[in-house]
Amino acid sequence: MGLRELREKALRELRGNGEGVRVLSDRIYDYDIYNDLGNPDKGLEFARPDLGGQRRPYPRRCRTGRPSTNLDPKSESPANEMMPMYVPRDEAFSDGKRRTVDAGSRKGMMNNLFPFFKHSIEGDSINSFADINNLYKESRNRSNFPVESTADAFKFDPPNIVSREASCCLRDDEFGRFTLAGMNPISIERLKVFPPVSKLDPSIYGPTQSALREEHLISHLDGMSVQQAIEKKKLFTLDYHDVFLPFLSSINAHPNRKAYATRTIFLLTQFGTLKPIAIELSLPSMNPFKPSKQVITPPEDATSNWQWQLAKAHVCSNDSGAHELIQHWLRTHACREPFIIAARRHLSVMHPIHKLLHPHMRYTMDINARARELLINADGIIESLFSTKECSMEITSLAYKNWRFDMESLPADLIRRGIAEQDPTEPHGIKLLIEDYPYANDGLLIWSAIERLVKDYVNHYYPDSNSIQSDSELNTWYYESINVGHADLRHETWWPKLSTPDDLVSILATLIWISSAKHAALNFGQYHYGGYVPVRPPYMRRLIPNEDDPEYSNFVSDPEGYFLSSLPSLKEMTFLLSVLDMLSTHSDDEEYLGDRKELSTWRGNPEIIEAFYRFSMEMKAIEKEIDRRNSDPKLRNRCGAGVSPYQLLVPFSGPGVSCRGVPNSISI
């Protein structure tokens, strides 16, 4: 009680009043919309709509208070040397973290420098897959050749996840496996309705019916009808139709960007793997006499083989954009930040929930600010490297309308996507319909451990509902997270209530899950899963020609050349590889899940220290269990000849690009 007045005074100083320009020495936390992504003063082509509000709903960010642009008084001017990007100083990178990020930038510049001059002199066109393979160092045992050759000095490490075979295209088995154990394992859903139906307005986007029909699938269903396969829960889908179709006219207006809105149907085989059996490619309905949708099925001859390869490349291009913009940026980085701002504004550093969440908020606001400055801004890295161009952030705003916090826990997400069903007899309370689903299998181990830790912690401090309801700091934090931080969705009825200890356990476990394991699964595999462009292109430059298209004869005469000309240029590939390498890097000062640094904070609470110790032991046991699973030949999505082990949810890692390790927080 003696400290209550001091706690309230400290929190008032952190909140600010929503006015004034922030300087780097400030410790003020306030909210703002995303009105700082464009730069109309540089040119109208660099103007971007504000995100946040009824028209374009969006989570709130930390306010910086920079002056408005000259041409748009509602938009905030970009950061510059005179007025750098503001981050509350307690959220800023440490010197060690900053050195790691700066070193990654320098490494990327060096890797780009030689190829840039080489391609400027020799040309940037791709004549064969050998030109792409030449971007990488020789794939050999580096321990036997400790001295790097001059030829390899400016080349990239070969991604060790994706196979680079003679065909150099994505194999069907890899295509299916990467939806379950790749860099985006959270988009796959069970197919429940056939043909699929769009939810877009038909008066704007044309008929809602899919072009997929039973005759496209029947020969691949092992004797089942489509309805039987659906009833047996054997059909799954990657459906990006409604995500991309509203933006295709803008995307395809660019001379070097061409995209479809794709749907892919997969069959769950008797071996527990996913087999792609049909791809639907949709374009805006521009000509009533020319179909805007086509379906491509597994090949029967040489021509259909290359059409199938191009179709898979377009699906992967869709998936790359959806992964980076929606699953990664929106659902982890952007949606997590309002909870952090509210925590700093309303939870005293002495509050037990602040102490629990503190390591799970580390560096997130700093990395988000850097993203607004370099990654998601007008003409930034995302617009330069992905198909979505200037539509990128509007796509995330449309996706945010369907975001639900109550569906962000791992079990709820799996059930929502139809991948799992509730089953109290199972260890985690749910039954997976795809038994060999590495992301879900490993993730459930971590989720359950987080839930147990949080339950022990919450029950220690909050023995009953009265203790929850009487905690003004706690309730104000949660209220503001929703009503200010996520103001555009504040009236939704799905927001979890905060009335009981169980309510608090669910909310906190979900926040910790998003900050740690979910983000790790989406982030730290980017280089090794996305670093070989023919297998996972970030965008395509050509559509698939039909027989009446002028390009069709060129495609038939040189299908490999047509495929290569559809990929990004060699310069753009080197830029992409540099970015993915930096984003996939663990820093030297990384703090991993289960590695608590400040246990002395609970010196007077041995029960809490014991709970953290048990959690740390669980993380070590989970690491051993994942290693065991990766050696089990029955698990074909993570073990087998040429099959990469799934290690993204192994809790611990050393520094660098390891494709493993679960940090406590969203820190890159």
XYZ file of C-alpha atoms in Angstrom:
668
model
C 0.000 0.000 0.000
C 2.883 2.349 0.752
C 4.097 2.100 -2.850
C 0.715 2.491 -4.556
C 1.048 6.261 -5.059
C 4.565 5.880 -6.495
C 3.382 3.114 -8.848
C 0.532 5.254 -10.133
C 2.836 8.256 -10.605
C 5.347 6.171 -12.579
C 2.612 4.842 -14.851
C 1.174 8.331 -15.471
C 4.596 9.500 -16.640
C 4.827 6.588 -19.086
C 1.436 7.259 -20.668
C 1.963 10.773 -21.968
C -0.977 12.810 -23.192
C -1.106 11.998 -26.920
C 0.626 15.230 -27.879
C 4.110 16.404 -28.807
C 7.025 15.015 -30.780
C 8.838 12.094 -29.199
C 12.616 12.138 -28.817
C 14.831 9.088 -28.371
C 15.345 9.733 -24.648
C 11.604 9.568 -23.930
C 9.898 6.687 -22.134
C 6.389 7.534 -23.305
C 3.902 4.975 -24.635
C 0.923 6.120 -26.661
C -1.152 4.849 -29.600
C -1.485 5.884 -33.212
C -2.779 4.512 -36.481
C -0.446 3.351 -39.252
C -0.208 6.692 -41.040
C 3.561 6.719 -41.539
C 4.074 4.135 -44.296
C 3.813 6.467 -47.290
C 5.899 9.390 -48.473
C 3.688 11.511 -50.768
C 6.197 14.376 -50.705
C 8.540 12.121 -52.681
C 5.859 11.553 -55.335
C 2.235 10.513 -55.526
C 3.268 6.956 -56.372
C 4.698 6.755 -52.840
C 1.443 7.753 -51.123
C -0.174 4.990 -49.075
C -3.560 4.920 -47.323
C -3.704 5.216 -43.559
C -4.435 1.948 -41.750
C -6.675 2.152 -38.706
C -10.308 3.190 -38.660
C -13.626 1.938 -39.957
C -12.618 1.874 -43.631
C -9.273 0.125 -43.184
C -9.210 -1.486 -39.721
C -5.823 -2.188 -38.172
C -4.094 -2.700 -34.799
C -2.549 0.421 -33.282
C 1.155 1.163 -33.142
C 3.292 3.277 -30.837
C 2.866 7.003 -31.468
C 5.958 8.983 -32.521
C 4.469 12.452 -33.049
C 6.530 13.301 -36.126
C 5.141 16.208 -38.222
C 2.801 15.535 -41.126
C 3.823 15.438 -44.775
C 3.328 18.557 -46.899
C 0.827 16.964 -49.294
C -1.211 15.018 -46.725
C -1.735 16.632 -43.301
C -3.117 13.330 -41.930
C 0.027 11.332 -42.802
C 3.137 11.331 -40.668
C 6.403 12.155 -42.386
C 8.949 9.310 -42.686
C 11.811 9.028 -40.245
C 15.091 10.644 -41.275
C 18.490 11.521 -39.826
C 17.180 14.726 -38.300
C 14.165 12.963 -36.785
C 14.879 9.218 -36.389
C 12.218 6.606 -35.722
C 11.061 6.846 -32.099
C 10.964 3.840 -29.827
C 10.551 4.216 -26.041
C 14.085 3.857 -24.789
C 13.258 0.868 -22.582
C 12.200 -1.017 -25.734
C 15.299 -0.242 -27.811
C 17.779 -2.871 -28.966
C 20.736 -3.543 -26.713
C 24.202 -2.847 -28.092
C 24.667 -6.569 -28.760
C 21.377 -6.879 -30.627
C 22.133 -3.758 -32.657
C 25.550 -5.129 -33.598
C 23.961 -8.367 -34.833
C 21.421 -6.508 -36.983
C 24.071 -4.125 -38.340
C 26.391 -7.041 -39.095
C 23.578 -8.754 -40.973
C 23.031 -5.608 -43.025
C 26.737 -5.365 -43.869
C 26.854 -9.042 -44.798
C 23.872 -8.539 -47.075
C 25.497 -5.536 -48.733
C 28.698 -7.487 -49.362
C 26.812 -10.480 -50.740
C 24.937 -8.145 -53.066
C 27.890 -6.059 -54.167
C 29.739 -8.559 -56.343
C 26.630 -10.054 -57.992
C 25.338 -6.507 -58.657
C 28.434 -5.538 -60.654
C 28.648 -8.967 -62.274
C 25.047 -8.872 -63.472
C 25.373 -5.244 -64.541
C 28.231 -6.224 -66.837
C 27.154 -9.685 -67.980
C 23.402 -9.130 -67.951
C 20.662 -10.070 -65.541
C 18.733 -12.648 -67.544
C 18.569 -16.285 -66.430
C 19.602 -18.687 -69.179
C 19.584 -21.898 -67.169
C 19.125 -23.237 -63.665
C 22.930 -23.251 -63.445
C 22.853 -19.426 -63.350
C 20.705 -19.619 -60.209
C 22.750 -22.402 -58.631
C 25.857 -20.296 -59.177
C 24.562 -17.833 -56.558
C 25.367 -20.419 -53.881
C 28.589 -21.781 -52.489
C 29.532 -25.301 -53.419
C 27.516 -27.734 -51.338
C 30.256 -29.644 -49.600
C 31.393 -30.477 -46.116
C 32.744 -27.149 -44.880
C 34.704 -28.822 -42.077
C 36.852 -30.548 -44.684
C 37.459 -27.242 -46.472
C 37.884 -24.656 -43.689
C 39.376 -22.029 -46.035
C 36.744 -20.496 -48.271
C 37.639 -20.306 -51.950
C 37.765 -16.932 -53.697
C 34.893 -18.006 -55.940
C 32.716 -18.666 -52.885
C 33.580 -15.475 -51.017
C 30.612 -13.490 -52.345
C 28.162 -16.366 -52.611
C 25.380 -17.556 -50.325
C 25.286 -20.650 -48.167
C 23.081 -23.247 -49.871
C 19.722 -23.662 -48.097
C 19.906 -27.022 -46.367
C 16.162 -27.712 -46.278
C 15.034 -27.543 -49.903
C 16.420 -30.095 -52.347
C 18.053 -28.702 -55.492
C 17.823 -31.598 -57.884
C 18.421 -31.723 -61.616
C 14.837 -30.632 -62.308
C 15.275 -27.687 -59.881
C 11.498 -27.401 -59.521
C 9.293 -28.084 -56.532
C 8.457 -31.778 -56.238
C 4.882 -32.713 -55.388
C 5.917 -34.462 -52.178
C 7.877 -31.383 -51.041
C 4.941 -29.158 -51.942
C 2.674 -31.144 -49.639
C 5.261 -31.498 -46.895
C 6.061 -27.791 -46.721
C 2.416 -26.965 -45.957
C 2.828 -28.993 -42.755
C 6.506 -28.482 -41.944
C 7.702 -25.415 -43.840
C 7.974 -21.700 -43.246
C 4.171 -21.267 -43.409
C 2.545 -24.276 -41.738
C -0.560 -22.396 -40.514
C -2.509 -21.789 -43.750
C -3.529 -25.366 -44.598
C -7.220 -26.088 -43.884
C -9.540 -29.057 -44.221
C -11.849 -28.873 -47.228
C -15.423 -28.939 -45.949
C -17.443 -27.699 -48.950
C -16.985 -28.684 -52.593
C -16.810 -26.899 -54.893
C -15.344 -24.091 -52.755
C -17.366 -20.870 -52.582
C -15.954 -17.343 -52.447
C -17.150 -14.909 -49.770
C -16.380 -11.874 -51.953
C -19.130 -9.606 -53.276
C -20.245 -11.147 -56.610
C -21.378 -7.750 -57.920
C -17.745 -6.603 -57.743
C -15.658 -9.734 -58.171
C -17.853 -11.975 -60.291
C -19.421 -15.381 -59.628
C -18.640 -16.956 -56.274
C -18.534 -20.486 -57.693
C -15.218 -22.265 -58.133
C -14.172 -23.820 -61.440
C -13.161 -26.997 -59.594
C -15.320 -29.999 -60.452
C -15.424 -33.657 -59.471
C -13.861 -34.701 -62.781
C -10.705 -32.757 -61.873
C -10.183 -34.809 -58.706
C -11.816 -38.192 -59.171
C -8.855 -39.987 -60.740
C -6.635 -39.025 -57.770
C -8.934 -40.081 -54.915
C -8.027 -43.774 -54.613
C -11.511 -44.928 -55.634
C -13.445 -42.455 -53.470
C -15.903 -39.852 -54.691
C -15.251 -36.245 -53.651
C -18.086 -36.411 -51.117
C -16.689 -39.623 -49.636
C -13.217 -38.072 -49.396
C -14.689 -35.044 -47.605
C -16.653 -37.241 -45.198
C -13.505 -39.273 -44.470
C -11.631 -35.998 -43.880
C -9.064 -36.727 -46.576
C -9.175 -33.439 -48.531
C -7.307 -30.276 -47.543
C -6.773 -26.923 -49.188
C -4.581 -23.839 -49.445
C -7.138 -21.210 -50.435
C -5.838 -17.751 -51.376
C -8.710 -16.872 -53.707
C -10.356 -14.223 -51.529
C -7.029 -12.920 -50.222
C -5.604 -11.938 -53.605
C -8.481 -11.547 -56.083
C -9.483 -8.008 -54.980
C -5.942 -6.806 -55.672
C -5.000 -8.668 -58.866
C -5.882 -5.824 -61.254
C -3.410 -3.553 -59.456
C -0.752 -6.255 -59.145
C -0.947 -7.403 -62.772
C -0.802 -3.814 -64.030
C 2.918 -3.899 -63.204
C 4.962 -5.128 -66.173
C 7.093 -7.450 -64.014
C 4.433 -8.750 -61.614
C 1.888 -11.362 -62.626
C -0.264 -13.292 -60.171
C -3.366 -15.425 -59.821
C -5.669 -15.967 -56.857
C -5.013 -19.651 -56.222
C -6.741 -22.606 -54.620
C -4.902 -25.907 -54.167
C -6.533 -29.208 -53.223
C -4.493 -31.863 -51.395
C -5.289 -35.501 -50.681
C -4.169 -37.030 -47.383
C -2.518 -40.271 -48.480
C -2.348 -43.588 -46.637
C 1.227 -42.651 -45.659
C 0.112 -39.498 -43.808
C 1.511 -37.140 -46.457
C -0.306 -34.515 -48.521
C -0.472 -34.948 -52.293
C -1.475 -31.967 -54.497
C -4.202 -33.073 -56.923
C -5.604 -29.838 -58.395
C -4.796 -26.126 -58.617
C -7.371 -23.485 -59.502
C -6.015 -20.221 -60.931
C -8.348 -17.207 -60.946
C -8.063 -13.762 -62.528
C -10.443 -10.789 -62.357
C -13.441 -11.300 -64.642
C -12.627 -8.791 -67.409
C -14.039 -10.486 -70.498
C -17.383 -12.349 -70.381
C -16.298 -14.483 -73.362
C -12.978 -15.558 -71.830
C -12.967 -17.710 -68.670
C -11.331 -16.037 -65.673
C -10.688 -19.341 -63.891
C -8.766 -22.421 -64.963
C -7.924 -25.695 -63.256
C -4.591 -27.469 -63.683
C -4.125 -31.052 -62.562
C -1.053 -33.319 -62.223
C 0.714 -33.816 -65.565
C 0.079 -36.429 -68.188
C 2.670 -35.291 -70.754
C 5.594 -32.903 -71.218
C 3.449 -29.816 -71.830
C 1.164 -30.387 -68.861
C 4.228 -31.104 -66.712
C 5.528 -27.572 -67.228
C 2.055 -26.089 -66.782
C 1.878 -27.956 -63.465
C 5.293 -26.634 -62.413
C 4.256 -23.068 -63.261
C 0.974 -23.498 -61.397
C 2.809 -24.699 -58.267
C 5.201 -21.738 -58.553
C 2.233 -19.345 -58.630
C 0.746 -21.034 -55.556
C 4.064 -20.656 -53.755
C 4.179 -16.994 -54.775
C 0.728 -16.509 -53.203
C 1.866 -18.431 -50.144
C 5.041 -16.345 -49.802
C 3.054 -13.114 -49.767
C 0.383 -14.448 -47.401
C 3.066 -15.814 -45.085
C 5.081 -12.614 -44.868
C 2.195 -10.145 -44.741
C -0.624 -11.929 -42.920
C 0.661 -14.877 -40.917
C 3.988 -13.333 -39.941
C 3.654 -9.534 -39.866
C -0.032 -9.100 -39.024
C -0.786 -12.064 -36.762
C 2.394 -11.866 -34.676
C 4.168 -8.477 -34.944
C 1.284 -6.043 -35.469
C -1.419 -7.716 -33.377
C 0.937 -8.232 -30.429
C 2.128 -4.600 -30.148
C -1.084 -3.088 -28.645
C -0.918 -5.538 -25.731
C 2.664 -4.422 -25.077
C 1.840 -0.702 -25.188
C -1.086 -1.233 -22.790
C 1.090 -3.331 -20.455
C 3.726 -0.616 -20.210
C 1.029 2.027 -19.617
C -1.005 0.215 -16.967
C 0.981 -2.612 -15.364
C 3.547 -1.482 -12.841
C 6.945 -3.134 -13.148
C 6.160 -4.603 -9.728
C 2.932 -6.196 -10.957
C 3.199 -10.006 -11.147
C 1.674 -10.129 -14.653
C 4.117 -7.495 -15.908
C 6.979 -9.535 -14.477
C 5.678 -12.673 -16.193
C 5.220 -10.964 -19.575
C 8.341 -8.780 -19.504
C 10.721 -11.147 -21.383
C 7.982 -11.836 -23.944
C 7.828 -8.127 -24.879
C 11.570 -7.687 -25.407
C 12.566 -5.771 -28.569
C 9.150 -6.177 -30.238
C 8.365 -2.466 -30.461
C 11.858 -1.714 -31.801
C 11.702 -4.340 -34.543
C 8.184 -3.192 -35.478
C 9.385 0.398 -35.777
C 12.247 -0.737 -38.020
C 9.728 -2.671 -40.110
C 7.665 0.492 -40.645
C 10.813 2.308 -41.689
C 12.337 -0.308 -44.011
C 10.132 -3.361 -44.566
C 6.444 -2.473 -44.958
C 6.797 1.165 -46.035
C 6.191 2.515 -49.530
C 8.845 1.134 -51.891
C 10.255 -0.845 -48.978
C 11.549 -4.395 -48.937
C 8.122 -6.096 -49.026
C 6.919 -4.023 -51.987
C 10.228 -4.594 -53.781
C 10.407 -8.359 -53.282
C 6.848 -9.689 -53.271
C 4.036 -9.774 -55.804
C 1.747 -7.548 -53.764
C 3.623 -4.266 -54.465
C 1.719 -1.167 -53.254
C -1.292 -3.320 -52.229
C 0.715 -5.112 -49.549
C -0.571 -3.412 -46.425
C -4.129 -3.125 -47.695
C -4.109 -6.920 -47.992
C -3.227 -7.132 -44.297
C -6.018 -4.708 -43.408
C -8.551 -6.898 -45.221
C -7.168 -9.950 -43.390
C -7.360 -8.141 -40.023
C -11.150 -8.000 -40.368
C -11.133 -11.788 -39.943
C -8.513 -11.893 -37.172
C -9.732 -13.224 -33.830
C -7.690 -13.217 -30.647
C -9.727 -16.115 -29.261
C -8.572 -18.252 -32.219
C -4.848 -17.512 -31.747
C -4.040 -20.246 -29.235
C -2.650 -23.317 -30.972
C -5.533 -25.698 -30.127
C -8.170 -23.135 -31.160
C -6.349 -22.393 -34.410
C -6.083 -26.082 -35.311
C -9.785 -26.640 -34.599
C -10.775 -23.509 -36.556
C -8.878 -24.752 -39.617
C -10.506 -28.175 -39.327
C -7.143 -29.840 -38.748
C -8.095 -31.065 -35.272
C -11.141 -32.001 -33.249
C -11.755 -31.743 -29.529
C -11.038 -35.025 -27.760
C -10.590 -35.053 -23.969
C -8.966 -38.505 -24.153
C -5.984 -37.122 -26.089
C -2.924 -35.724 -24.218
C -3.589 -32.115 -25.326
C -7.371 -32.339 -25.431
C -7.539 -32.431 -29.237
C -7.073 -35.066 -31.930
C -5.102 -34.188 -35.056
C -6.707 -35.325 -38.308
C -3.258 -35.224 -39.937
C -1.325 -37.291 -37.439
C 2.118 -36.446 -38.870
C 1.865 -32.632 -38.769
C 5.275 -31.530 -37.420
C 4.332 -27.914 -36.627
C 1.250 -29.006 -34.691
C 2.879 -32.069 -33.079
C 5.830 -30.090 -31.718
C 3.812 -26.962 -31.092
C 1.348 -28.756 -28.837
C 4.215 -29.854 -26.590
C 5.293 -26.231 -26.163
C 1.727 -24.915 -25.871
C 0.891 -27.355 -23.073
C 4.091 -26.485 -21.200
C 3.315 -22.758 -21.481
C -0.238 -23.359 -20.281
C 0.952 -25.336 -17.244
C 3.482 -22.655 -16.297
C 0.939 -19.855 -16.629
C -1.660 -21.806 -14.658
C 0.768 -22.383 -11.769
C 1.750 -18.720 -11.848
C -1.763 -17.282 -12.044
C -3.188 -19.587 -9.371
C -0.429 -18.474 -6.997
C -1.340 -14.795 -7.299
C -5.058 -15.065 -8.108
C -6.731 -17.832 -6.082
C -10.288 -16.823 -7.034
C -12.385 -14.595 -9.273
C -12.563 -11.780 -6.710
C -8.801 -11.355 -6.858
C -9.028 -10.957 -10.632
C -11.907 -8.501 -10.612
C -10.411 -6.328 -7.862
C -7.061 -5.850 -9.652
C -7.468 -2.442 -11.297
C -4.089 -2.499 -13.091
C -4.816 -5.875 -14.652
C -8.320 -4.979 -15.803
C -7.291 -1.589 -17.183
C -4.484 -3.246 -19.161
C -6.820 -5.750 -20.781
C -9.583 -3.188 -21.369
C -7.217 -0.774 -23.115
C -5.552 -3.540 -25.160
C -8.951 -4.206 -26.733
C -10.709 -0.834 -26.753
C -7.764 1.332 -27.782
C -5.073 -1.023 -29.092
C -7.541 -3.008 -31.203
C -10.161 -0.248 -31.372
C -11.482 -1.210 -34.804
C -12.536 -4.647 -33.491
C -13.510 -3.582 -29.965
C -17.212 -4.326 -30.460
C -16.671 -7.935 -31.557
C -18.366 -10.409 -29.245
C -15.613 -13.000 -29.504
C -13.149 -11.165 -27.228
C -12.437 -13.416 -24.222
C -13.806 -12.195 -20.908
C -11.464 -11.535 -18.000
C -13.383 -12.607 -14.907
C -11.749 -15.764 -13.557
C -8.241 -17.177 -13.089
C -8.910 -19.577 -15.987
C -9.742 -16.597 -18.223
C -6.434 -14.982 -17.340
C -4.519 -18.230 -17.934
C -5.973 -18.516 -21.437
C -5.206 -14.869 -22.329
C -1.627 -14.954 -21.026
C -0.806 -18.358 -22.514
C -2.012 -17.136 -25.908
C 0.130 -13.975 -25.717
C 3.223 -15.957 -24.733
C 2.553 -18.537 -27.468
C 2.284 -15.819 -30.146
C 5.456 -14.097 -28.935
C 7.553 -17.236 -28.748
C 6.763 -20.462 -30.588
C 4.325 -19.171 -33.186
C 6.642 -16.366 -34.283
C 9.669 -18.664 -34.253
C 7.915 -21.181 -36.515
C 7.081 -18.417 -39.009
C 10.337 -16.490 -38.904
C 13.505 -18.494 -38.423
C 13.043 -20.854 -41.360
C 12.799 -18.086 -43.943
C 16.278 -18.504 -45.391
C 16.447 -22.279 -45.493
C 12.856 -22.807 -46.684
C 12.603 -19.725 -48.894
C 16.197 -19.303 -50.032
C 15.980 -21.290 -53.280
C 13.805 -19.149 -55.517
C 12.735 -21.724 -58.180
C 11.087 -23.728 -55.396
C 9.516 -20.776 -53.562
C 9.447 -17.603 -55.696
C 8.355 -14.425 -53.889
C 6.645 -13.315 -57.100
C 6.226 -14.351 -60.725
C 6.715 -12.242 -63.851
C 4.565 -14.190 -66.332
C 1.190 -15.910 -66.340
C 0.670 -19.426 -67.710
C -0.141 -19.114 -71.422
C -3.249 -20.710 -72.922
C -3.249 -22.161 -76.421
C -4.701 -18.975 -77.926
C -2.137 -16.698 -76.260
C 0.710 -15.269 -78.410
C 3.277 -16.574 -75.893
C 2.065 -20.166 -76.095
C 4.352 -21.145 -78.972
C 7.387 -19.813 -77.077
C 6.301 -21.765 -74.009
C 5.957 -25.021 -75.963
C 9.265 -24.601 -77.777
C 11.252 -23.713 -74.637
C 9.253 -24.476 -71.471
C 12.296 -24.328 -69.189
C 13.248 -20.937 -70.583
C 9.676 -19.736 -70.058
C 9.722 -20.956 -66.440
C 13.055 -19.218 -65.773
C 11.864 -15.984 -67.352
C 8.876 -16.073 -64.993
C 11.130 -15.907 -61.930
C 12.657 -12.761 -60.389
C 15.914 -11.576 -61.923
C 19.297 -12.617 -60.545
C 19.774 -9.188 -58.935
C 16.447 -9.491 -57.172
C 17.273 -13.020 -56.066
C 20.493 -11.867 -54.401
C 18.615 -9.065 -52.636
C 15.973 -11.526 -51.439
C 18.587 -13.965 -50.144
C 20.332 -11.200 -48.200
C 17.064 -10.129 -46.575
C 15.985 -13.683 -45.707
C 19.413 -14.414 -44.226
C 19.204 -11.369 -41.952
C 15.613 -12.089 -40.874
C 16.477 -15.710 -40.026
C 19.450 -14.852 -37.805
C 19.549 -15.337 -34.027
C 21.553 -12.671 -32.196
C 24.223 -13.392 -29.594
C 22.019 -12.033 -26.803
C 18.930 -14.076 -27.726
C 16.873 -15.226 -24.737
C 15.128 -18.534 -25.361
C 11.921 -20.013 -24.016
C 12.696 -21.716 -20.717
C 15.759 -19.559 -20.049
C 14.612 -17.044 -17.389
C 17.248 -14.425 -16.616
C 15.733 -12.709 -13.562
C 14.587 -15.430 -11.181
C 15.848 -13.328 -8.248
C 12.752 -11.185 -8.827
C 10.777 -13.982 -7.132
C 13.251 -14.603 -4.324
C 10.453 -14.609 -1.759
C 8.271 -16.975 -3.798
C 9.938 -20.397 -4.004
C 6.785 -21.848 -5.633
C 7.229 -19.525 -8.604
C 10.932 -20.286 -8.942
C 10.110 -23.991 -8.862
C 7.489 -23.507 -11.607
C 10.033 -21.772 -13.851
C 12.559 -24.517 -13.144
C 10.036 -27.189 -14.173
C 9.268 -25.236 -17.334
C 12.971 -25.070 -18.199
C 13.286 -28.817 -17.736
C 10.242 -29.333 -19.962
C 11.866 -27.307 -22.750
C 14.954 -29.518 -22.580
C 12.790 -32.629 -22.665
C 10.877 -31.252 -25.657
C 14.159 -30.752 -27.492
C 15.026 -34.406 -26.997
C 11.540 -35.506 -28.070
C 11.773 -33.460 -31.288
C 15.146 -35.015 -32.034
C 13.586 -38.450 -31.534
C 10.683 -37.648 -33.854
C 13.071 -36.412 -36.532
C 14.681 -39.851 -36.522
C 11.443 -41.837 -36.724
C 11.069 -43.313 -40.252
C 7.318 -43.669 -39.716
C 7.019 -39.873 -39.715
C 7.493 -39.218 -43.423
C 6.964 -35.456 -43.188
C 10.132 -35.079 -41.146
C 12.236 -38.175 -41.762
C 13.364 -40.056 -44.858
C 15.798 -39.967 -47.753
C 16.291 -36.313 -48.676
C 13.658 -35.213 -46.146
C 14.766 -32.396 -43.883
C 14.115 -32.718 -40.140
C 11.657 -30.211 -38.701
C 13.587 -28.233 -36.081
C 11.953 -24.806 -36.017
C 10.354 -25.511 -32.623
C 13.479 -26.949 -31.003
C 13.596 -24.533 -28.045
C 17.291 -23.641 -28.013
C 19.835 -22.500 -30.610
C 23.201 -20.910 -31.002
C 23.597 -17.557 -32.791
C 23.279 -17.275 -36.558
C 21.010 -18.898 -39.150
C 20.259 -22.253 -37.518
C 16.621 -22.916 -38.541
C 15.857 -23.750 -34.914
C 15.379 -22.004 -31.554
C 12.350 -20.389 -29.883
C 13.148 -16.955 -28.443
C 10.942 -15.543 -25.698
C 9.834 -12.612 -27.820
C 9.285 -11.239 -31.309
C 12.727 -9.712 -31.678
C 13.457 -9.883 -35.437
